[in-house]
mmCIF file of C-alpha atoms in Angstrom:
data_model
loop_
_atom_site.group_PDB
_atom_site.id
_atom_site.type_symbol
_atom_site.label_atom_id
_atom_site.label_comp_id
_atom_site.label_asym_id
_atom_site.label_seq_id
_atom_site.Cartn_x
_atom_site.Cartn_y
_atom_site.Cartn_z
ATOM 1 C CA UNK A 105 -30.535 11.649 73.953
ATOM 2 C CA UNK A 106 -29.289 8.172 74.560
ATOM 3 C CA UNK A 107 -31.312 6.918 71.616
ATOM 4 C CA UNK A 108 -29.864 9.618 69.333
ATOM 5 C CA UNK A 109 -26.272 8.763 70.263
ATOM 6 C CA UNK A 110 -26.846 5.104 69.461
ATOM 7 C CA UNK A 111 -28.356 6.012 66.071
ATOM 8 C CA UNK A 112 -25.344 8.140 65.146
ATOM 9 C CA UNK A 113 -22.927 5.360 66.129
ATOM 10 C CA UNK A 114 -24.784 2.897 63.942
ATOM 11 C CA UNK A 115 -24.597 5.261 60.968
ATOM 12 C CA UNK A 116 -20.842 5.566 61.463
ATOM 13 C CA UNK A 117 -20.513 1.801 61.381
ATOM 14 C CA UNK A 118 -22.439 1.685 58.094
ATOM 15 C CA UNK A 119 -20.151 4.271 56.492
ATOM 16 C CA UNK A 120 -17.081 2.264 57.556
ATOM 17 C CA UNK A 121 -18.556 -0.918 56.051
ATOM 18 C CA UNK A 122 -19.226 0.823 52.744
ATOM 19 C CA UNK A 123 -15.674 2.137 52.589
ATOM 20 C CA UNK A 124 -14.338 -1.370 53.282
ATOM 21 C CA UNK A 125 -16.465 -2.773 50.439
ATOM 22 C CA UNK A 126 -15.119 -0.175 48.020
ATOM 23 C CA UNK A 127 -11.556 -1.053 49.016
ATOM 24 C CA UNK A 128 -12.197 -4.764 48.438
ATOM 25 C CA UNK A 129 -13.425 -3.991 44.888
ATOM 26 C CA UNK A 130 -10.254 -2.110 43.983
ATOM 27 C CA UNK A 131 -8.994 -5.120 41.956
ATOM 28 C CA UNK A 132 -12.088 -5.385 39.741
ATOM 29 C CA UNK A 133 -11.884 -5.254 35.944
ATOM 30 C CA UNK A 134 -14.390 -4.159 33.300
ATOM 31 C CA UNK A 135 -14.553 -4.130 29.517
ATOM 32 C CA UNK A 136 -13.387 -0.954 27.860
ATOM 33 C CA UNK A 137 -16.128 1.225 26.353
ATOM 34 C CA UNK A 138 -17.799 -0.393 23.349
ATOM 35 C CA UNK A 139 -16.563 -3.901 24.228
ATOM 36 C CA UNK A 140 -18.632 -6.542 25.996
ATOM 37 C CA UNK A 141 -17.785 -9.891 24.370
ATOM 38 C CA UNK A 142 -14.737 -12.032 25.361
ATOM 39 C CA UNK A 143 -12.216 -13.028 22.709
ATOM 40 C CA UNK A 144 -12.121 -16.581 21.318
ATOM 41 C CA UNK A 145 -8.914 -18.463 20.496
ATOM 42 C CA UNK A 146 -9.042 -21.632 18.367
ATOM 43 C CA UNK A 147 -5.991 -23.882 18.328
ATOM 44 C CA UNK A 148 -5.251 -26.161 15.386
ATOM 45 C CA UNK A 149 -3.013 -29.197 15.569
ATOM 46 C CA UNK A 150 -2.463 -32.823 14.620
ATOM 47 C CA UNK A 151 -5.171 -35.279 15.729
ATOM 48 C CA UNK A 152 -2.565 -37.792 16.893
ATOM 49 C CA UNK A 153 0.609 -37.413 18.946
ATOM 50 C CA UNK A 154 2.903 -40.427 19.302
ATOM 51 C CA UNK A 155 5.027 -40.870 22.429
ATOM 52 C CA UNK A 156 7.896 -43.263 23.025
ATOM 53 C CA UNK A 157 7.006 -43.813 26.662
ATOM 54 C CA UNK A 158 10.388 -42.450 27.771
ATOM 55 C CA UNK A 159 9.400 -38.748 28.008
ATOM 56 C CA UNK A 160 10.213 -37.142 31.353
ATOM 57 C CA UNK A 161 7.901 -34.833 33.366
ATOM 58 C CA UNK A 162 8.209 -31.269 32.122
ATOM 59 C CA UNK A 163 8.890 -32.278 28.508
ATOM 60 C CA UNK A 164 6.945 -30.400 25.822
ATOM 61 C CA UNK A 165 5.132 -33.041 23.769
ATOM 62 C CA UNK A 166 3.593 -30.731 21.182
ATOM 63 C CA UNK A 167 3.267 -27.001 20.484
ATOM 64 C CA UNK A 168 0.402 -25.519 18.506
ATOM 65 C CA UNK A 169 0.697 -22.852 15.854
ATOM 66 C CA UNK A 170 -0.025 -19.423 17.300
ATOM 67 C CA UNK A 171 -3.762 -18.771 17.597
ATOM 68 C CA UNK A 172 -5.093 -15.255 17.017
ATOM 69 C CA UNK A 173 -8.171 -13.976 18.822
ATOM 70 C CA UNK A 174 -11.324 -13.519 16.745
ATOM 71 C CA UNK A 175 -11.371 -9.901 17.898
ATOM 72 C CA UNK A 176 -9.223 -7.644 20.037
ATOM 73 C CA UNK A 177 -10.316 -6.695 23.499
ATOM 74 C CA UNK A 178 -9.013 -4.500 26.322
ATOM 75 C CA UNK A 179 -10.156 -4.476 29.919
ATOM 76 C CA UNK A 180 -9.658 -1.654 32.374
ATOM 77 C CA UNK A 181 -8.710 -2.729 35.876
ATOM 78 C CA UNK A 182 -8.790 -0.696 39.054
ATOM 79 C CA UNK A 183 -5.507 -1.989 40.430
ATOM 80 C CA UNK A 184 -1.980 -2.555 39.146
ATOM 81 C CA UNK A 185 -2.048 -6.011 40.736
ATOM 82 C CA UNK A 186 -4.937 -8.204 39.656
ATOM 83 C CA UNK A 187 -6.021 -11.815 39.661
ATOM 84 C CA UNK A 188 -6.025 -13.546 36.272
ATOM 85 C CA UNK A 189 -6.093 -17.174 35.252
ATOM 86 C CA UNK A 190 -7.960 -20.135 33.801
ATOM 87 C CA UNK A 191 -11.089 -21.972 34.712
ATOM 88 C CA UNK A 192 -11.215 -25.303 32.910
ATOM 89 C CA UNK A 193 -13.995 -27.643 31.856
ATOM 90 C CA UNK A 194 -12.624 -30.293 34.232
ATOM 91 C CA UNK A 195 -12.104 -27.868 37.143
ATOM 92 C CA UNK A 196 -8.437 -28.828 37.377
ATOM 93 C CA UNK A 197 -5.888 -26.832 39.369
ATOM 94 C CA UNK A 198 -2.619 -25.836 37.705
ATOM 95 C CA UNK A 199 0.741 -27.262 38.720
ATOM 96 C CA UNK A 200 4.185 -25.793 38.070
ATOM 97 C CA UNK A 201 6.635 -28.054 36.251
ATOM 98 C CA UNK A 202 9.413 -27.573 33.717
ATOM 99 C CA UNK A 203 9.214 -23.789 34.033
ATOM 100 C CA UNK A 204 5.518 -23.738 33.061
ATOM 101 C CA UNK A 205 2.102 -23.587 34.673
ATOM 102 C CA UNK A 206 0.306 -26.716 33.497
ATOM 103 C CA UNK A 207 -3.322 -27.831 33.754
ATOM 104 C CA UNK A 208 -3.708 -31.631 34.105
ATOM 105 C CA UNK A 209 -6.042 -33.394 31.664
ATOM 106 C CA UNK A 210 -8.131 -36.481 32.326
ATOM 107 C CA UNK A 211 -5.341 -38.614 30.793
ATOM 108 C CA UNK A 212 -2.758 -39.469 33.480
ATOM 109 C CA UNK A 213 0.658 -37.951 32.796
ATOM 110 C CA UNK A 214 -0.633 -35.409 30.227
ATOM 111 C CA UNK A 215 -1.318 -31.716 30.822
ATOM 112 C CA UNK A 216 -1.566 -28.523 28.799
ATOM 113 C CA UNK A 217 -0.213 -25.015 29.126
ATOM 114 C CA UNK A 218 -1.679 -21.880 27.527
ATOM 115 C CA UNK A 219 0.818 -19.084 26.948
ATOM 116 C CA UNK A 220 -1.113 -15.880 26.293
ATOM 117 C CA UNK A 221 0.664 -13.093 24.470
ATOM 118 C CA UNK A 222 4.094 -12.179 25.781
ATOM 119 C CA UNK A 223 2.882 -11.662 29.317
ATOM 120 C CA UNK A 224 2.268 -15.281 30.302
ATOM 121 C CA UNK A 225 5.113 -17.079 28.516
ATOM 122 C CA UNK A 226 5.139 -19.670 31.298
ATOM 123 C CA UNK A 227 1.407 -20.317 30.904
ATOM 124 C CA UNK A 228 -1.690 -19.128 32.744
ATOM 125 C CA UNK A 229 -2.390 -20.572 36.185
ATOM 126 C CA UNK A 230 -5.772 -21.529 37.582
ATOM 127 C CA UNK A 231 -8.208 -18.767 38.450
ATOM 128 C CA UNK A 232 -8.314 -17.360 41.090
ATOM 129 C CA UNK A 233 -4.893 -18.639 42.186
ATOM 130 C CA UNK A 234 -2.883 -16.556 39.737
ATOM 131 C CA UNK A 235 -2.206 -13.283 41.543
ATOM 132 C CA UNK A 236 0.670 -12.334 39.291
ATOM 133 C CA UNK A 237 0.468 -8.588 38.884
ATOM 134 C CA UNK A 238 -0.983 -8.766 35.396
ATOM 135 C CA UNK A 239 -4.438 -8.327 33.992
ATOM 136 C CA UNK A 240 -5.403 -7.078 30.531
ATOM 137 C CA UNK A 241 -5.615 -3.352 31.089
ATOM 138 C CA UNK A 242 -4.340 0.005 30.034
ATOM 139 C CA UNK A 243 -0.951 1.005 31.292
ATOM 140 C CA UNK A 244 -0.206 4.243 33.118
ATOM 141 C CA UNK A 245 0.556 5.969 29.818
ATOM 142 C CA UNK A 246 -2.762 4.860 28.300
ATOM 143 C CA UNK A 247 -1.372 2.234 25.879
ATOM 144 C CA UNK A 248 -3.377 -1.034 25.823
ATOM 145 C CA UNK A 249 -1.647 -4.282 26.756
ATOM 146 C CA UNK A 250 -2.010 -6.688 23.766
ATOM 147 C CA UNK A 251 -3.834 -9.948 24.404
ATOM 148 C CA UNK A 252 -4.692 -11.227 20.943
ATOM 149 C CA UNK A 253 -2.358 -14.237 20.522
ATOM 150 C CA UNK A 254 -1.967 -17.505 22.397
ATOM 151 C CA UNK A 255 -0.113 -20.815 22.147
ATOM 152 C CA UNK A 256 -1.169 -24.243 23.412
ATOM 153 C CA UNK A 257 1.365 -26.845 24.544
ATOM 154 C CA UNK A 258 0.863 -30.430 25.643
ATOM 155 C CA UNK A 259 3.192 -31.185 28.556
ATOM 156 C CA UNK A 260 4.328 -34.426 30.176
ATOM 157 C CA UNK A 261 3.443 -34.262 33.888
ATOM 158 C CA UNK A 262 3.978 -36.728 36.759
ATOM 159 C CA UNK A 263 1.910 -39.879 36.354
ATOM 160 C CA UNK A 264 1.945 -42.975 34.179
ATOM 161 C CA UNK A 265 0.685 -42.364 30.645
ATOM 162 C CA UNK A 266 -1.409 -45.381 29.587
ATOM 163 C CA UNK A 267 0.162 -47.581 26.930
ATOM 164 C CA UNK A 268 -1.850 -47.510 23.712
ATOM 165 C CA UNK A 269 -4.305 -44.844 22.542
ATOM 166 C CA UNK A 270 -5.819 -42.251 24.885
ATOM 167 C CA UNK A 271 -8.109 -39.369 23.931
ATOM 168 C CA UNK A 272 -7.437 -35.945 25.455
ATOM 169 C CA UNK A 273 -10.876 -34.344 25.485
ATOM 170 C CA UNK A 274 -10.645 -30.700 24.421
ATOM 171 C CA UNK A 275 -14.278 -30.116 23.382
ATOM 172 C CA UNK A 276 -13.941 -30.695 19.615
ATOM 173 C CA UNK A 277 -14.215 -26.944 18.909
ATOM 174 C CA UNK A 278 -17.861 -26.930 20.050
ATOM 175 C CA UNK A 279 -17.311 -25.819 23.626
ATOM 176 C CA UNK A 280 -14.413 -24.043 25.311
ATOM 177 C CA UNK A 281 -12.048 -26.314 27.201
ATOM 178 C CA UNK A 282 -10.735 -23.344 29.199
ATOM 179 C CA UNK A 283 -11.734 -19.754 29.882
ATOM 180 C CA UNK A 284 -9.589 -16.812 30.951
ATOM 181 C CA UNK A 285 -10.880 -14.688 33.826
ATOM 182 C CA UNK A 286 -9.370 -11.427 35.073
ATOM 183 C CA UNK A 287 -9.855 -9.186 38.062
ATOM 184 C CA UNK A 288 -11.093 -9.961 41.531
ATOM 185 C CA UNK A 289 -14.635 -9.878 40.129
ATOM 186 C CA UNK A 290 -13.861 -12.630 37.564
ATOM 187 C CA UNK A 291 -14.420 -10.815 34.270
ATOM 188 C CA UNK A 292 -14.539 -13.345 31.403
ATOM 189 C CA UNK A 293 -11.824 -12.137 29.061
ATOM 190 C CA UNK A 294 -11.156 -14.993 26.651
ATOM 191 C CA UNK A 295 -12.231 -18.512 25.659
ATOM 192 C CA UNK A 296 -10.012 -21.282 24.309
ATOM 193 C CA UNK A 297 -11.108 -23.967 21.858
ATOM 194 C CA UNK A 298 -9.290 -27.001 20.376
ATOM 195 C CA UNK A 299 -10.066 -30.358 18.853
ATOM 196 C CA UNK A 300 -9.588 -33.579 20.777
ATOM 197 C CA UNK A 301 -6.129 -35.157 20.665
ATOM 198 C CA UNK A 302 -5.274 -38.839 20.512
ATOM 199 C CA UNK A 303 -2.084 -39.680 22.365
ATOM 200 C CA UNK A 304 -0.508 -42.967 21.289
ATOM 201 C CA UNK A 305 2.087 -44.267 23.730
ATOM 202 C CA UNK A 306 4.366 -47.121 22.766
ATOM 203 C CA UNK A 307 5.555 -49.551 25.437
ATOM 204 C CA UNK A 308 8.898 -48.357 26.830
ATOM 205 C CA UNK A 309 11.826 -50.205 25.295
ATOM 206 C CA UNK A 310 13.833 -52.101 27.872
ATOM 207 C CA UNK A 311 17.410 -52.747 26.939
ATOM 208 C CA UNK A 312 19.589 -55.820 27.124
ATOM 209 C CA UNK A 313 22.736 -55.925 29.233
ATOM 210 C CA UNK A 314 26.067 -57.145 27.888
ATOM 211 C CA UNK A 315 27.161 -59.740 30.413
ATOM 212 C CA UNK A 316 30.868 -59.420 29.595
ATOM 213 C CA UNK A 317 31.900 -55.779 29.238
ATOM 214 C CA UNK A 318 35.249 -56.584 27.616
ATOM 215 C CA UNK A 319 36.072 -59.542 25.370
ATOM 216 C CA UNK A 320 39.619 -60.447 24.385
ATOM 217 C CA UNK A 321 40.122 -62.795 21.425
ATOM 218 C CA UNK A 322 43.506 -64.313 20.515
ATOM 219 C CA UNK A 323 43.772 -64.834 16.757
ATOM 220 C CA UNK A 324 46.924 -66.971 16.887
ATOM 221 C CA UNK A 325 48.584 -69.573 19.036
ATOM 222 C CA UNK A 326 51.223 -68.725 21.614
ATOM 223 C CA UNK A 327 53.855 -69.302 18.936
ATOM 224 C CA UNK A 328 52.216 -66.732 16.667
ATOM 225 C CA UNK A 329 50.918 -66.925 13.132
ATOM 226 C CA UNK A 330 53.467 -67.534 10.360
ATOM 227 C CA UNK A 331 53.783 -64.742 7.821
ATOM 228 C CA UNK A 332 53.630 -67.337 5.054
ATOM 229 C CA UNK A 333 50.013 -68.017 6.068
ATOM 230 C CA UNK A 334 49.143 -64.944 4.005
ATOM 231 C CA UNK A 335 49.430 -65.433 0.257
ATOM 232 C CA UNK A 336 48.266 -62.040 -1.043
ATOM 233 C CA UNK A 337 45.972 -59.110 -0.436
ATOM 234 C CA UNK A 338 42.615 -60.473 0.695
ATOM 235 C CA UNK A 339 43.940 -63.767 2.073
ATOM 236 C CA UNK A 340 42.830 -64.523 5.627
ATOM 237 C CA UNK A 341 43.775 -66.500 8.693
ATOM 238 C CA UNK A 342 41.380 -69.091 10.172
ATOM 239 C CA UNK A 343 38.399 -67.452 11.943
ATOM 240 C CA UNK A 344 38.500 -67.796 15.731
ATOM 241 C CA UNK A 345 35.052 -68.119 17.385
ATOM 242 C CA UNK A 346 33.928 -66.130 20.452
ATOM 243 C CA UNK A 347 30.573 -65.318 22.045
ATOM 244 C CA UNK A 348 28.722 -62.118 22.880
ATOM 245 C CA UNK A 349 26.570 -62.817 25.962
ATOM 246 C CA UNK A 350 23.434 -60.724 26.517
ATOM 247 C CA UNK A 351 20.961 -60.602 29.371
ATOM 248 C CA UNK A 352 17.619 -59.679 27.778
ATOM 249 C CA UNK A 353 15.461 -60.935 30.634
ATOM 250 C CA UNK A 354 13.647 -57.593 30.837
ATOM 251 C CA UNK A 355 13.385 -56.882 27.111
ATOM 252 C CA UNK A 356 10.849 -57.685 24.440
ATOM 253 C CA UNK A 357 12.149 -55.912 21.368
ATOM 254 C CA UNK A 358 14.241 -56.244 18.246
ATOM 255 C CA UNK A 359 17.926 -55.798 19.064
ATOM 256 C CA UNK A 360 20.362 -54.245 16.593
ATOM 257 C CA UNK A 361 24.142 -54.160 16.742
ATOM 258 C CA UNK A 362 26.573 -51.526 15.500
ATOM 259 C CA UNK A 363 30.327 -52.191 15.501
ATOM 260 C CA UNK A 364 32.736 -49.265 15.450
ATOM 261 C CA UNK A 365 36.492 -48.891 15.386
ATOM 262 C CA UNK A 366 39.416 -47.410 13.448
ATOM 263 C CA UNK A 367 38.969 -48.773 9.936
ATOM 264 C CA UNK A 368 41.232 -49.656 7.087
ATOM 265 C CA UNK A 369 41.109 -46.651 4.710
ATOM 266 C CA UNK A 370 39.920 -48.711 1.741
ATOM 267 C CA UNK A 371 37.785 -51.389 3.401
ATOM 268 C CA UNK A 372 34.833 -50.625 5.728
ATOM 269 C CA UNK A 373 34.720 -54.288 6.767
ATOM 270 C CA UNK A 374 38.277 -54.302 8.165
ATOM 271 C CA UNK A 375 39.738 -52.813 11.356
ATOM 272 C CA UNK A 376 43.152 -51.192 11.217
ATOM 273 C CA UNK A 377 45.836 -52.284 13.667
ATOM 274 C CA UNK A 378 46.267 -50.187 16.806
ATOM 275 C CA UNK A 379 49.129 -47.680 16.956
ATOM 276 C CA UNK A 380 50.883 -49.917 19.506
ATOM 277 C CA UNK A 381 51.041 -52.793 17.007
ATOM 278 C CA UNK A 382 54.411 -53.578 15.409
ATOM 279 C CA UNK A 383 53.203 -55.864 12.597
ATOM 280 C CA UNK A 384 52.098 -54.364 9.268
ATOM 281 C CA UNK A 385 50.113 -55.426 6.232
ATOM 282 C CA UNK A 386 47.098 -56.975 7.984
ATOM 283 C CA UNK A 387 43.794 -55.942 9.561
ATOM 284 C CA UNK A 388 41.022 -57.667 11.520
ATOM 285 C CA UNK A 389 37.502 -58.648 10.485
ATOM 286 C CA UNK A 390 34.537 -59.733 12.651
ATOM 287 C CA UNK A 391 32.071 -62.243 11.260
ATOM 288 C CA UNK A 392 28.708 -63.767 12.040
ATOM 289 C CA UNK A 393 27.506 -66.854 10.222
ATOM 290 C CA UNK A 394 30.482 -66.510 7.891
ATOM 291 C CA UNK A 395 29.596 -62.963 6.808
ATOM 292 C CA UNK A 396 31.775 -59.998 7.670
ATOM 293 C CA UNK A 397 30.229 -57.064 9.532
ATOM 294 C CA UNK A 398 30.267 -53.598 7.967
ATOM 295 C CA UNK A 399 31.622 -51.317 10.690
ATOM 296 C CA UNK A 400 29.522 -48.278 11.508
ATOM 297 C CA UNK A 401 26.395 -49.842 10.011
ATOM 298 C CA UNK A 402 23.444 -50.999 12.146
ATOM 299 C CA UNK A 403 22.512 -54.651 11.643
ATOM 300 C CA UNK A 404 19.691 -56.745 13.059
ATOM 301 C CA UNK A 405 20.906 -59.054 15.805
ATOM 302 C CA UNK A 406 18.014 -60.864 17.537
ATOM 303 C CA UNK A 407 14.431 -60.522 18.710
ATOM 304 C CA UNK A 408 14.605 -60.549 22.503
ATOM 305 C CA UNK A 409 11.875 -62.328 24.414
ATOM 306 C CA UNK A 410 12.779 -61.943 28.076
ATOM 307 C CA UNK A 411 15.663 -64.368 27.847
ATOM 308 C CA UNK A 412 19.422 -64.823 28.051
ATOM 309 C CA UNK A 413 21.072 -64.771 24.645
ATOM 310 C CA UNK A 414 24.395 -66.057 23.320
ATOM 311 C CA UNK A 415 25.516 -64.511 20.022
ATOM 312 C CA UNK A 416 28.222 -66.584 18.255
ATOM 313 C CA UNK A 417 30.767 -64.419 16.425
ATOM 314 C CA UNK A 418 34.268 -64.927 15.042
ATOM 315 C CA UNK A 419 37.306 -62.837 14.129
ATOM 316 C CA UNK A 420 40.201 -63.251 11.710
ATOM 317 C CA UNK A 421 43.181 -61.485 10.179
ATOM 318 C CA UNK A 422 43.048 -60.340 6.565
ATOM 319 C CA UNK A 423 45.997 -59.270 4.439
ATOM 320 C CA UNK A 424 45.632 -55.601 3.431
ATOM 321 C CA UNK A 425 49.012 -54.856 1.786
ATOM 322 C CA UNK A 426 51.360 -56.670 -0.543
ATOM 323 C CA UNK A 427 53.907 -57.249 2.224
ATOM 324 C CA UNK A 428 53.259 -58.560 5.728
ATOM 325 C CA UNK A 429 55.839 -57.969 8.444
ATOM 326 C CA UNK A 430 56.101 -59.803 11.749
ATOM 327 C CA UNK A 431 55.151 -58.288 15.138
ATOM 328 C CA UNK A 432 52.215 -57.683 17.427
ATOM 329 C CA UNK A 433 48.952 -57.258 15.477
ATOM 330 C CA UNK A 434 46.110 -55.909 17.634
ATOM 331 C CA UNK A 435 42.781 -54.220 16.843
ATOM 332 C CA UNK A 436 39.871 -52.938 18.957
ATOM 333 C CA UNK A 437 36.162 -52.501 18.319
ATOM 334 C CA UNK A 438 33.210 -51.248 20.346
ATOM 335 C CA UNK A 439 29.724 -52.744 20.346
ATOM 336 C CA UNK A 440 26.593 -50.571 20.497
ATOM 337 C CA UNK A 441 23.160 -52.137 20.939
ATOM 338 C CA UNK A 442 19.944 -50.383 19.907
ATOM 339 C CA UNK A 443 16.331 -51.438 20.147
ATOM 340 C CA UNK A 444 13.106 -51.146 18.232
#
């Protein structure tokens, strides 16, 4: 009798274990009848992507055209909440940045995100980490969830992208760089293929600093400039020199200058007088090496080589109307530096 009781208890334990196993499999997925081959997605795109070196983590560097699966497929899953995600050729784990799930590549600072259909707009995570309540399946009303389109994005992620050319290995269309698994049992649902990418990163451009933020230039003596100095439209006063001081100690680039201000309506090389001025009939020009600058137009300035630079300039009055009247004659201009 004692032996019989022990036997019955052991059988009860076995039944409980089997029930537990069935519960654990409740999140499994399987191909729908007549389907047993995962879909394949092939992304096309440019072989080379050029970066400036100033892109911030989270920035989208490139987006592929939409890829369509080679055939449609539907999986039936035993639970409304299932595991789904990517396994990659490099066994990388996804990170979340810029509103997307991103898989790092072997190139520092570069990752990719695969947005599948409309259900993973933020990109698939790593399998089996992505317990997101979605797996390809039939809904409660029997309608299949579509899974036949996908988009590939290259994303800037934390890390220093090497300067120069770097190859992002994607398998060259011969082998899948990532595969999509669904369900707790890891059903292979889709494969992703793409050609290798070459990422060309230019050295980051370091700017120069204007040493003097504001420069004031007096175009006449304390006694002023006699009206008779101007003999007709186009006549000018003597050019007064001044310097633009730049600190380019951290820059190795070509520096360009753009001058802007309120211009004379008929002459893009001449600044109008400010509204506070009381004189009339004249404007102001800025020159370098005897040539007047065209305001609003970018002009080459120097090639910086980690040095301090002094740019000699000059300014002068120019008669713009047939009559010149006495008074204060002031103009203002802003300097914008750009680099290449």
